[in-house]
């Protein structure tokens, strides 16, 4: 059963450059992705080539629209558009190109061509796919990926409309099962927010640990214990959740490796069910960095102090 595949990845300022270099094949070597064959790079093509770097074009569009921009704004959405490998690989070259052209038209009509930074079709990997990158400026001239992509229900609507658009030309294409129905695991947004919060508190917690010893007493020690008792459950919850997410990513990696050995099924399942594994791996790296930082602080707490903190927390619960 072949499926059309459409996946979105939101990108803030720090990631735009890396996506640009990857999509536009600006690197000389791709050791992190052995599936890229440089000998086939000449087969890659654009349905829309970038006029300048993604970041410069984004800045131009934002200035032109008069958008307000925060330091943590999503500046770009990188969209992967492809289909089940067995379907795409069976198409004649001209019809395969028609598939990506039709997919481009769908996005152009939804977003407005002026907001599309680039539409690069990669033929140098086992499964042809298109990276369509756009700046999320909505019809009201506001920079807002949320208003364009929205809730899971709104994303599901994108998928349904995309399937309808593509299956009008290729009726054999089927609509995949909605993420809302499958309730697939994902990296929860609150985990990233918690990582940022705990990272900001790390210095204060280290300072508090320095103020505690088996011999000191008084207000300074009490204040340090109070701070630790508030921080400890949050840090423990965060580290436990990262382990869960890590285990989930490992499962996805195993599935991805399994499918790499089967050329016919290459990456279809990973793309369809994992919402682009490579992006999740990048997210996980950030979480892991914060995980090890919090874990190192947890390990610095002397056992007797840890016991005091837990007793203090228990007494607060009893009250």
PDB file of C-alpha atoms in Angstrom:
ATOM      1  CA  UNK A   1       0.000   0.000   0.000  1.00  0.00           C
ATOM      2  CA  UNK A   2       1.789   3.176  -1.153  1.00  0.00           C
ATOM      3  CA  UNK A   3       1.382   6.414   0.803  1.00  0.00           C
ATOM      4  CA  UNK A   4       2.142  10.055   0.048  1.00  0.00           C
ATOM      5  CA  UNK A   5       4.431  11.411   2.780  1.00  0.00           C
ATOM      6  CA  UNK A   6       4.402  14.947   4.165  1.00  0.00           C
ATOM      7  CA  UNK A   7       6.386  15.857   7.290  1.00  0.00           C
ATOM      8  CA  UNK A   8       7.078  19.223   8.958  1.00  0.00           C
ATOM      9  CA  UNK A   9      10.024  20.249  11.172  1.00  0.00           C
ATOM     10  CA  UNK A  10       9.978  23.683  12.812  1.00  0.00           C
ATOM     11  CA  UNK A  11      13.319  25.488  12.903  1.00  0.00           C
ATOM     12  CA  UNK A  12      14.439  28.371  15.107  1.00  0.00           C
ATOM     13  CA  UNK A  13      17.315  30.715  14.273  1.00  0.00           C
ATOM     14  CA  UNK A  14      20.101  28.424  15.482  1.00  0.00           C
ATOM     15  CA  UNK A  15      19.158  25.564  13.144  1.00  0.00           C
ATOM     16  CA  UNK A  16      18.507  27.481   9.921  1.00  0.00           C
ATOM     17  CA  UNK A  17      22.142  27.463   8.760  1.00  0.00           C
ATOM     18  CA  UNK A  18      22.561  23.705   9.209  1.00  0.00           C
ATOM     19  CA  UNK A  19      19.342  22.972   7.309  1.00  0.00           C
ATOM     20  CA  UNK A  20      20.469  25.290   4.500  1.00  0.00           C
ATOM     21  CA  UNK A  21      23.827  23.514   4.177  1.00  0.00           C
ATOM     22  CA  UNK A  22      22.152  20.089   4.165  1.00  0.00           C
ATOM     23  CA  UNK A  23      19.287  20.853   1.777  1.00  0.00           C
ATOM     24  CA  UNK A  24      21.447  22.792  -0.658  1.00  0.00           C
ATOM     25  CA  UNK A  25      24.275  20.243  -0.457  1.00  0.00           C
ATOM     26  CA  UNK A  26      26.866  22.806   0.646  1.00  0.00           C
ATOM     27  CA  UNK A  27      29.043  20.217   2.404  1.00  0.00           C
ATOM     28  CA  UNK A  28      31.880  18.301   0.779  1.00  0.00           C
ATOM     29  CA  UNK A  29      31.277  15.133   2.787  1.00  0.00           C
ATOM     30  CA  UNK A  30      28.290  13.620   4.618  1.00  0.00           C
ATOM     31  CA  UNK A  31      29.777  11.162   7.079  1.00  0.00           C
ATOM     32  CA  UNK A  32      26.716  11.445   9.334  1.00  0.00           C
ATOM     33  CA  UNK A  33      24.492  10.243   6.480  1.00  0.00           C
ATOM     34  CA  UNK A  34      26.134   7.373   4.543  1.00  0.00           C
ATOM     35  CA  UNK A  35      23.027   7.080   2.344  1.00  0.00           C
ATOM     36  CA  UNK A  36      24.017  10.193   0.403  1.00  0.00           C
ATOM     37  CA  UNK A  37      25.880   9.201  -2.759  1.00  0.00           C
ATOM     38  CA  UNK A  38      28.011  12.167  -3.994  1.00  0.00           C
ATOM     39  CA  UNK A  39      28.306  10.496  -7.401  1.00  0.00           C
ATOM     40  CA  UNK A  40      24.560  11.086  -7.899  1.00  0.00           C
ATOM     41  CA  UNK A  41      24.582  14.716  -6.730  1.00  0.00           C
ATOM     42  CA  UNK A  42      24.289  15.973 -10.323  1.00  0.00           C
ATOM     43  CA  UNK A  43      20.817  14.388 -10.469  1.00  0.00           C
ATOM     44  CA  UNK A  44      19.486  16.700  -7.739  1.00  0.00           C
ATOM     45  CA  UNK A  45      17.357  19.608  -8.917  1.00  0.00           C
ATOM     46  CA  UNK A  46      15.252  22.536  -7.690  1.00  0.00           C
ATOM     47  CA  UNK A  47      11.618  23.349  -8.303  1.00  0.00           C
ATOM     48  CA  UNK A  48      12.454  26.650  -6.633  1.00  0.00           C
ATOM     49  CA  UNK A  49      16.072  27.636  -6.031  1.00  0.00           C
ATOM     50  CA  UNK A  50      16.932  29.968  -3.136  1.00  0.00           C
ATOM     51  CA  UNK A  51      17.804  33.508  -4.158  1.00  0.00           C
ATOM     52  CA  UNK A  52      20.276  33.775  -1.261  1.00  0.00           C
ATOM     53  CA  UNK A  53      20.961  31.931   2.003  1.00  0.00           C
ATOM     54  CA  UNK A  54      17.827  30.845   3.879  1.00  0.00           C
ATOM     55  CA  UNK A  55      18.593  33.202   6.764  1.00  0.00           C
ATOM     56  CA  UNK A  56      19.064  36.250   4.541  1.00  0.00           C
ATOM     57  CA  UNK A  57      15.870  35.466   2.657  1.00  0.00           C
ATOM     58  CA  UNK A  58      13.961  34.932   5.928  1.00  0.00           C
ATOM     59  CA  UNK A  59      15.191  38.293   7.251  1.00  0.00           C
ATOM     60  CA  UNK A  60      14.095  39.955   3.997  1.00  0.00           C
ATOM     61  CA  UNK A  61      10.613  38.406   4.148  1.00  0.00           C
ATOM     62  CA  UNK A  62      10.149  39.337   7.812  1.00  0.00           C
ATOM     63  CA  UNK A  63      11.234  42.919   7.183  1.00  0.00           C
ATOM     64  CA  UNK A  64       9.012  43.152   4.108  1.00  0.00           C
ATOM     65  CA  UNK A  65       5.972  41.869   6.044  1.00  0.00           C
ATOM     66  CA  UNK A  66       6.770  44.026   9.076  1.00  0.00           C
ATOM     67  CA  UNK A  67       6.564  40.982  11.351  1.00  0.00           C
ATOM     68  CA  UNK A  68       7.374  41.013  15.031  1.00  0.00           C
ATOM     69  CA  UNK A  69      10.026  38.465  15.889  1.00  0.00           C
ATOM     70  CA  UNK A  70      11.093  37.021  19.247  1.00  0.00           C
ATOM     71  CA  UNK A  71      14.460  35.447  20.043  1.00  0.00           C
ATOM     72  CA  UNK A  72      12.789  32.011  20.190  1.00  0.00           C
ATOM     73  CA  UNK A  73      10.534  32.436  17.138  1.00  0.00           C
ATOM     74  CA  UNK A  74      10.221  29.642  14.599  1.00  0.00           C
ATOM     75  CA  UNK A  75      11.772  31.268  11.521  1.00  0.00           C
ATOM     76  CA  UNK A  76      11.448  28.397   9.094  1.00  0.00           C
ATOM     77  CA  UNK A  77       9.647  25.116   8.525  1.00  0.00           C
ATOM     78  CA  UNK A  78      11.509  22.377   6.679  1.00  0.00           C
ATOM     79  CA  UNK A  79       9.049  20.087   4.917  1.00  0.00           C
ATOM     80  CA  UNK A  80       9.902  16.615   3.650  1.00  0.00           C
ATOM     81  CA  UNK A  81       7.706  15.492   0.751  1.00  0.00           C
ATOM     82  CA  UNK A  82       8.026  12.020  -0.714  1.00  0.00           C
ATOM     83  CA  UNK A  83       6.105   8.730  -0.999  1.00  0.00           C
ATOM     84  CA  UNK A  84       6.524   5.050  -0.240  1.00  0.00           C
ATOM     85  CA  UNK A  85       9.794   3.994  -1.950  1.00  0.00           C
ATOM     86  CA  UNK A  86       8.279   1.097  -3.902  1.00  0.00           C
ATOM     87  CA  UNK A  87       5.808   3.545  -5.481  1.00  0.00           C
ATOM     88  CA  UNK A  88       8.307   6.291  -6.344  1.00  0.00           C
ATOM     89  CA  UNK A  89      10.973   3.949  -7.659  1.00  0.00           C
ATOM     90  CA  UNK A  90       8.476   2.299 -10.020  1.00  0.00           C
ATOM     91  CA  UNK A  91       7.574   5.615 -11.657  1.00  0.00           C
ATOM     92  CA  UNK A  92       9.303   6.606 -14.918  1.00  0.00           C
ATOM     93  CA  UNK A  93      11.697   9.547 -14.488  1.00  0.00           C
ATOM     94  CA  UNK A  94       9.322  12.089 -16.008  1.00  0.00           C
ATOM     95  CA  UNK A  95       6.379  10.911 -13.886  1.00  0.00           C
ATOM     96  CA  UNK A  96       8.541  10.928 -10.766  1.00  0.00           C
ATOM     97  CA  UNK A  97       9.363  14.560 -11.485  1.00  0.00           C
ATOM     98  CA  UNK A  98       5.648  15.184 -11.997  1.00  0.00           C
ATOM     99  CA  UNK A  99       5.013  13.790  -8.487  1.00  0.00           C
ATOM    100  CA  UNK A 100       7.276  16.406  -6.890  1.00  0.00           C
ATOM    101  CA  UNK A 101       5.933  19.164  -9.141  1.00  0.00           C
ATOM    102  CA  UNK A 102       2.384  18.327  -8.036  1.00  0.00           C
ATOM    103  CA  UNK A 103       3.477  18.250  -4.379  1.00  0.00           C
ATOM    104  CA  UNK A 104       5.104  21.670  -4.857  1.00  0.00           C
ATOM    105  CA  UNK A 105       1.870  23.091  -6.291  1.00  0.00           C
ATOM    106  CA  UNK A 106      -0.016  21.885  -3.198  1.00  0.00           C
ATOM    107  CA  UNK A 107       2.370  23.762  -0.876  1.00  0.00           C
ATOM    108  CA  UNK A 108       2.494  26.836  -3.131  1.00  0.00           C
ATOM    109  CA  UNK A 109      -1.296  27.130  -3.065  1.00  0.00           C
ATOM    110  CA  UNK A 110      -1.403  26.673   0.719  1.00  0.00           C
ATOM    111  CA  UNK A 111       1.433  29.053   1.616  1.00  0.00           C
ATOM    112  CA  UNK A 112       1.932  31.478  -1.239  1.00  0.00           C
ATOM    113  CA  UNK A 113       5.003  31.089  -3.421  1.00  0.00           C
ATOM    114  CA  UNK A 114       6.594  34.215  -1.963  1.00  0.00           C
ATOM    115  CA  UNK A 115       7.086  32.439   1.396  1.00  0.00           C
ATOM    116  CA  UNK A 116       8.820  29.396  -0.087  1.00  0.00           C
ATOM    117  CA  UNK A 117      12.582  29.690   0.358  1.00  0.00           C
ATOM    118  CA  UNK A 118      13.592  26.599  -1.581  1.00  0.00           C
ATOM    119  CA  UNK A 119      12.227  23.356  -3.004  1.00  0.00           C
ATOM    120  CA  UNK A 120      15.154  20.974  -3.492  1.00  0.00           C
ATOM    121  CA  UNK A 121      14.632  17.451  -4.800  1.00  0.00           C
ATOM    122  CA  UNK A 122      17.311  15.015  -3.629  1.00  0.00           C
ATOM    123  CA  UNK A 123      18.017  12.164  -6.012  1.00  0.00           C
ATOM    124  CA  UNK A 124      21.345  11.261  -4.390  1.00  0.00           C
ATOM    125  CA  UNK A 125      19.727   9.111  -1.705  1.00  0.00           C
ATOM    126  CA  UNK A 126      17.983   5.758  -2.067  1.00  0.00           C
ATOM    127  CA  UNK A 127      14.519   7.258  -1.851  1.00  0.00           C
ATOM    128  CA  UNK A 128      13.932  10.480  -3.810  1.00  0.00           C
ATOM    129  CA  UNK A 129      12.425  13.224  -1.675  1.00  0.00           C
ATOM    130  CA  UNK A 130      11.894  16.971  -1.677  1.00  0.00           C
ATOM    131  CA  UNK A 131      12.900  19.432   1.041  1.00  0.00           C
ATOM    132  CA  UNK A 132      10.547  22.376   0.760  1.00  0.00           C
ATOM    133  CA  UNK A 133      11.551  25.103   3.208  1.00  0.00           C
ATOM    134  CA  UNK A 134       9.288  28.043   3.935  1.00  0.00           C
ATOM    135  CA  UNK A 135       9.043  31.052   6.214  1.00  0.00           C
ATOM    136  CA  UNK A 136       5.793  30.713   8.237  1.00  0.00           C
ATOM    137  CA  UNK A 137       4.226  34.112   7.558  1.00  0.00           C
ATOM    138  CA  UNK A 138       0.438  33.778   7.600  1.00  0.00           C
ATOM    139  CA  UNK A 139      -2.222  35.655   5.597  1.00  0.00           C
ATOM    140  CA  UNK A 140      -2.338  38.331   8.302  1.00  0.00           C
ATOM    141  CA  UNK A 141       1.359  39.077   7.826  1.00  0.00           C
ATOM    142  CA  UNK A 142       2.287  37.491  11.151  1.00  0.00           C
ATOM    143  CA  UNK A 143       5.259  35.191  11.703  1.00  0.00           C
ATOM    144  CA  UNK A 144       3.469  32.208  13.211  1.00  0.00           C
ATOM    145  CA  UNK A 145       4.199  28.548  12.510  1.00  0.00           C
ATOM    146  CA  UNK A 146       1.552  27.729  15.097  1.00  0.00           C
ATOM    147  CA  UNK A 147      -1.246  29.417  13.144  1.00  0.00           C
ATOM    148  CA  UNK A 148      -0.212  27.629   9.935  1.00  0.00           C
ATOM    149  CA  UNK A 149       0.478  24.144  11.286  1.00  0.00           C
ATOM    150  CA  UNK A 150      -1.544  24.341  14.470  1.00  0.00           C
ATOM    151  CA  UNK A 151      -2.876  21.502  16.552  1.00  0.00           C
ATOM    152  CA  UNK A 152      -2.655  17.743  15.811  1.00  0.00           C
ATOM    153  CA  UNK A 153      -6.137  18.030  14.295  1.00  0.00           C
ATOM    154  CA  UNK A 154      -4.974  20.794  11.964  1.00  0.00           C
ATOM    155  CA  UNK A 155      -1.864  18.796  10.984  1.00  0.00           C
ATOM    156  CA  UNK A 156      -4.116  15.815  10.271  1.00  0.00           C
ATOM    157  CA  UNK A 157      -6.149  18.061   7.957  1.00  0.00           C
ATOM    158  CA  UNK A 158      -2.940  18.954   6.080  1.00  0.00           C
ATOM    159  CA  UNK A 159      -2.275  15.233   5.583  1.00  0.00           C
ATOM    160  CA  UNK A 160      -5.826  14.550   4.392  1.00  0.00           C
ATOM    161  CA  UNK A 161      -5.744  17.434   1.911  1.00  0.00           C
ATOM    162  CA  UNK A 162      -2.291  16.416   0.658  1.00  0.00           C
ATOM    163  CA  UNK A 163      -3.481  12.862   0.091  1.00  0.00           C
ATOM    164  CA  UNK A 164      -6.568  14.109  -1.774  1.00  0.00           C
ATOM    165  CA  UNK A 165      -4.401  16.341  -3.967  1.00  0.00           C
ATOM    166  CA  UNK A 166      -1.894  13.592  -4.833  1.00  0.00           C
ATOM    167  CA  UNK A 167      -4.360  10.698  -5.198  1.00  0.00           C
ATOM    168  CA  UNK A 168      -6.351  12.687  -7.764  1.00  0.00           C
ATOM    169  CA  UNK A 169      -3.437  11.893 -10.088  1.00  0.00           C
ATOM    170  CA  UNK A 170      -2.381   8.552  -8.600  1.00  0.00           C
ATOM    171  CA  UNK A 171      -5.501   6.807  -7.192  1.00  0.00           C
ATOM    172  CA  UNK A 172      -3.435   3.932  -5.800  1.00  0.00           C
ATOM    173  CA  UNK A 173      -2.050   6.228  -3.095  1.00  0.00           C
ATOM    174  CA  UNK A 174      -3.708   5.640   0.283  1.00  0.00           C
ATOM    175  CA  UNK A 175      -4.184   7.919   3.273  1.00  0.00           C
ATOM    176  CA  UNK A 176      -2.036   6.803   6.196  1.00  0.00           C
ATOM    177  CA  UNK A 177      -3.519   6.348   9.663  1.00  0.00           C
ATOM    178  CA  UNK A 178      -3.773   9.680  11.473  1.00  0.00           C
ATOM    179  CA  UNK A 179      -1.363  10.348  14.326  1.00  0.00           C
ATOM    180  CA  UNK A 180      -4.402  11.291  16.403  1.00  0.00           C
ATOM    181  CA  UNK A 181      -5.709   7.748  15.968  1.00  0.00           C
ATOM    182  CA  UNK A 182      -2.413   5.949  16.497  1.00  0.00           C
ATOM    183  CA  UNK A 183      -1.371   8.106  19.474  1.00  0.00           C
ATOM    184  CA  UNK A 184       2.293   7.631  18.545  1.00  0.00           C
ATOM    185  CA  UNK A 185       4.871   8.550  21.144  1.00  0.00           C
ATOM    186  CA  UNK A 186       6.598  11.885  20.705  1.00  0.00           C
ATOM    187  CA  UNK A 187       9.012  14.172  22.494  1.00  0.00           C
ATOM    188  CA  UNK A 188       6.724  16.277  24.710  1.00  0.00           C
ATOM    189  CA  UNK A 189       7.081  20.063  24.457  1.00  0.00           C
ATOM    190  CA  UNK A 190       7.089  20.459  28.249  1.00  0.00           C
ATOM    191  CA  UNK A 191      10.325  18.470  28.397  1.00  0.00           C
ATOM    192  CA  UNK A 192      12.196  21.136  26.406  1.00  0.00           C
ATOM    193  CA  UNK A 193      10.729  23.888  28.593  1.00  0.00           C
ATOM    194  CA  UNK A 194      11.733  21.980  31.710  1.00  0.00           C
ATOM    195  CA  UNK A 195      15.256  21.500  30.318  1.00  0.00           C
ATOM    196  CA  UNK A 196      15.598  25.266  29.825  1.00  0.00           C
ATOM    197  CA  UNK A 197      14.259  25.996  33.310  1.00  0.00           C
ATOM    198  CA  UNK A 198      16.571  23.501  35.034  1.00  0.00           C
ATOM    199  CA  UNK A 199      19.530  24.758  33.019  1.00  0.00           C
ATOM    200  CA  UNK A 200      18.913  28.290  34.312  1.00  0.00           C
ATOM    201  CA  UNK A 201      18.693  26.986  37.893  1.00  0.00           C
ATOM    202  CA  UNK A 202      21.842  24.827  37.673  1.00  0.00           C
ATOM    203  CA  UNK A 203      24.174  27.573  38.957  1.00  0.00           C
ATOM    204  CA  UNK A 204      21.985  28.309  41.995  1.00  0.00           C
ATOM    205  CA  UNK A 205      21.764  24.599  42.856  1.00  0.00           C
ATOM    206  CA  UNK A 206      25.548  24.147  42.686  1.00  0.00           C
ATOM    207  CA  UNK A 207      25.939  27.183  44.929  1.00  0.00           C
ATOM    208  CA  UNK A 208      23.389  25.763  47.368  1.00  0.00           C
ATOM    209  CA  UNK A 209      25.308  22.469  47.542  1.00  0.00           C
ATOM    210  CA  UNK A 210      28.474  24.400  48.345  1.00  0.00           C
ATOM    211  CA  UNK A 211      26.658  26.038  51.274  1.00  0.00           C
ATOM    212  CA  UNK A 212      25.701  22.698  52.826  1.00  0.00           C
ATOM    213  CA  UNK A 213      27.953  20.499  54.892  1.00  0.00           C
ATOM    214  CA  UNK A 214      27.474  18.046  57.720  1.00  0.00           C
ATOM    215  CA  UNK A 215      28.615  20.679  60.204  1.00  0.00           C
ATOM    216  CA  UNK A 216      27.069  24.007  59.217  1.00  0.00           C
ATOM    217  CA  UNK A 217      23.660  25.087  60.418  1.00  0.00           C
ATOM    218  CA  UNK A 218      21.434  28.111  60.498  1.00  0.00           C
ATOM    219  CA  UNK A 219      19.500  30.152  57.981  1.00  0.00           C
ATOM    220  CA  UNK A 220      21.973  29.594  55.117  1.00  0.00           C
ATOM    221  CA  UNK A 221      21.660  25.828  55.385  1.00  0.00           C
ATOM    222  CA  UNK A 222      17.862  26.007  55.732  1.00  0.00           C
ATOM    223  CA  UNK A 223      17.602  28.199  52.635  1.00  0.00           C
ATOM    224  CA  UNK A 224      19.790  25.778  50.676  1.00  0.00           C
ATOM    225  CA  UNK A 225      17.708  22.793  51.790  1.00  0.00           C
ATOM    226  CA  UNK A 226      14.493  24.610  50.835  1.00  0.00           C
ATOM    227  CA  UNK A 227      15.886  25.343  47.370  1.00  0.00           C
ATOM    228  CA  UNK A 228      17.027  21.742  46.907  1.00  0.00           C
ATOM    229  CA  UNK A 229      13.697  20.332  48.060  1.00  0.00           C
ATOM    230  CA  UNK A 230      11.929  22.392  45.410  1.00  0.00           C
ATOM    231  CA  UNK A 231      14.433  21.528  42.651  1.00  0.00           C
ATOM    232  CA  UNK A 232      14.894  17.800  43.368  1.00  0.00           C
ATOM    233  CA  UNK A 233      11.485  16.434  42.240  1.00  0.00           C
ATOM    234  CA  UNK A 234      11.637  18.494  39.049  1.00  0.00           C
ATOM    235  CA  UNK A 235      15.152  17.255  38.226  1.00  0.00           C
ATOM    236  CA  UNK A 236      14.225  13.635  38.990  1.00  0.00           C
ATOM    237  CA  UNK A 237      11.085  13.856  36.845  1.00  0.00           C
ATOM    238  CA  UNK A 238      13.088  15.386  33.981  1.00  0.00           C
ATOM    239  CA  UNK A 239      15.873  12.786  34.016  1.00  0.00           C
ATOM    240  CA  UNK A 240      13.350   9.931  34.212  1.00  0.00           C
ATOM    241  CA  UNK A 241      11.378  11.296  31.251  1.00  0.00           C
ATOM    242  CA  UNK A 242      14.511  11.774  29.117  1.00  0.00           C
ATOM    243  CA  UNK A 243      15.329   8.090  29.694  1.00  0.00           C
ATOM    244  CA  UNK A 244      11.866   7.184  28.404  1.00  0.00           C
ATOM    245  CA  UNK A 245      12.252   9.375  25.331  1.00  0.00           C
ATOM    246  CA  UNK A 246      15.755   7.996  24.747  1.00  0.00           C
ATOM    247  CA  UNK A 247      14.374   4.457  24.795  1.00  0.00           C
ATOM    248  CA  UNK A 248      11.705   5.470  22.274  1.00  0.00           C
ATOM    249  CA  UNK A 249      14.310   7.016  19.939  1.00  0.00           C
ATOM    250  CA  UNK A 250      16.407   3.843  20.213  1.00  0.00           C
ATOM    251  CA  UNK A 251      13.401   1.814  19.029  1.00  0.00           C
ATOM    252  CA  UNK A 252      12.992   4.158  16.070  1.00  0.00           C
ATOM    253  CA  UNK A 253      16.706   3.843  15.269  1.00  0.00           C
ATOM    254  CA  UNK A 254      16.440   0.055  15.296  1.00  0.00           C
ATOM    255  CA  UNK A 255      13.478   0.183  12.929  1.00  0.00           C
ATOM    256  CA  UNK A 256      15.366   2.625  10.721  1.00  0.00           C
ATOM    257  CA  UNK A 257      18.440   0.353  10.605  1.00  0.00           C
ATOM    258  CA  UNK A 258      16.249  -2.629   9.772  1.00  0.00           C
ATOM    259  CA  UNK A 259      14.688  -0.808   6.859  1.00  0.00           C
ATOM    260  CA  UNK A 260      18.024   0.442   5.560  1.00  0.00           C
ATOM    261  CA  UNK A 261      18.814  -3.195   4.829  1.00  0.00           C
ATOM    262  CA  UNK A 262      15.692  -3.477   2.688  1.00  0.00           C
ATOM    263  CA  UNK A 263      16.013  -1.175  -0.293  1.00  0.00           C
ATOM    264  CA  UNK A 264      12.372  -1.611  -1.255  1.00  0.00           C
ATOM    265  CA  UNK A 265      11.165  -0.372   2.125  1.00  0.00           C
ATOM    266  CA  UNK A 266      13.896   2.171   2.691  1.00  0.00           C
ATOM    267  CA  UNK A 267      12.861   4.803   5.239  1.00  0.00           C
ATOM    268  CA  UNK A 268       9.165   4.738   4.423  1.00  0.00           C
ATOM    269  CA  UNK A 269       8.186   3.510   7.849  1.00  0.00           C
ATOM    270  CA  UNK A 270      10.708   5.743   9.599  1.00  0.00           C
ATOM    271  CA  UNK A 271       9.396   8.799   7.782  1.00  0.00           C
ATOM    272  CA  UNK A 272       5.748   7.857   8.134  1.00  0.00           C
ATOM    273  CA  UNK A 273       5.754   6.750  11.780  1.00  0.00           C
ATOM    274  CA  UNK A 274       8.711   8.594  13.327  1.00  0.00           C
ATOM    275  CA  UNK A 275       8.070  12.070  11.919  1.00  0.00           C
ATOM    276  CA  UNK A 276      11.587  12.271  10.514  1.00  0.00           C
ATOM    277  CA  UNK A 277      13.995  10.436  12.786  1.00  0.00           C
ATOM    278  CA  UNK A 278      16.939  12.703  11.997  1.00  0.00           C
ATOM    279  CA  UNK A 279      15.134  15.702  13.537  1.00  0.00           C
ATOM    280  CA  UNK A 280      14.184  13.749  16.639  1.00  0.00           C
ATOM    281  CA  UNK A 281      17.822  12.734  17.072  1.00  0.00           C
ATOM    282  CA  UNK A 282      18.857  16.404  17.045  1.00  0.00           C
ATOM    283  CA  UNK A 283      16.212  17.200  19.664  1.00  0.00           C
ATOM    284  CA  UNK A 284      17.327  14.258  21.769  1.00  0.00           C
ATOM    285  CA  UNK A 285      20.949  15.427  21.728  1.00  0.00           C
ATOM    286  CA  UNK A 286      19.884  18.676  23.384  1.00  0.00           C
ATOM    287  CA  UNK A 287      17.836  16.831  26.003  1.00  0.00           C
ATOM    288  CA  UNK A 288      20.675  14.405  26.684  1.00  0.00           C
ATOM    289  CA  UNK A 289      23.060  17.301  27.277  1.00  0.00           C
ATOM    290  CA  UNK A 290      20.714  18.724  29.914  1.00  0.00           C
ATOM    291  CA  UNK A 291      20.109  15.228  31.312  1.00  0.00           C
ATOM    292  CA  UNK A 292      23.802  14.671  32.030  1.00  0.00           C
ATOM    293  CA  UNK A 293      24.108  18.144  33.538  1.00  0.00           C
ATOM    294  CA  UNK A 294      21.241  17.493  35.974  1.00  0.00           C
ATOM    295  CA  UNK A 295      22.473  13.961  36.678  1.00  0.00           C
ATOM    296  CA  UNK A 296      25.930  15.324  37.590  1.00  0.00           C
ATOM    297  CA  UNK A 297      24.312  17.719  40.087  1.00  0.00           C
ATOM    298  CA  UNK A 298      22.170  14.930  41.558  1.00  0.00           C
ATOM    299  CA  UNK A 299      25.276  12.834  42.096  1.00  0.00           C
ATOM    300  CA  UNK A 300      26.936  15.697  43.991  1.00  0.00           C
ATOM    301  CA  UNK A 301      24.299  15.674  46.731  1.00  0.00           C
ATOM    302  CA  UNK A 302      25.716  13.900  49.834  1.00  0.00           C
ATOM    303  CA  UNK A 303      23.531  10.962  50.984  1.00  0.00           C
ATOM    304  CA  UNK A 304      22.769  12.566  54.354  1.00  0.00           C
ATOM    305  CA  UNK A 305      21.710  15.816  52.687  1.00  0.00           C
ATOM    306  CA  UNK A 306      19.606  13.921  50.149  1.00  0.00           C
ATOM    307  CA  UNK A 307      17.829  12.178  53.017  1.00  0.00           C
ATOM    308  CA  UNK A 308      17.176  15.538  54.719  1.00  0.00           C
ATOM    309  CA  UNK A 309      15.765  17.002  51.517  1.00  0.00           C
ATOM    310  CA  UNK A 310      13.431  14.039  51.045  1.00  0.00           C
ATOM    311  CA  UNK A 311      12.300  14.212  54.661  1.00  0.00           C
ATOM    312  CA  UNK A 312      11.592  17.920  54.236  1.00  0.00           C
ATOM    313  CA  UNK A 313       9.582  17.221  51.090  1.00  0.00           C
ATOM    314  CA  UNK A 314       7.659  14.459  52.882  1.00  0.00           C
ATOM    315  CA  UNK A 315       6.773  16.778  55.768  1.00  0.00           C
ATOM    316  CA  UNK A 316       5.487  19.444  53.344  1.00  0.00           C
ATOM    317  CA  UNK A 317       3.244  16.823  51.697  1.00  0.00           C
ATOM    318  CA  UNK A 318       1.886  15.737  55.090  1.00  0.00           C
ATOM    319  CA  UNK A 319       0.966  19.318  55.970  1.00  0.00           C
TER     320      UNK A 319
END
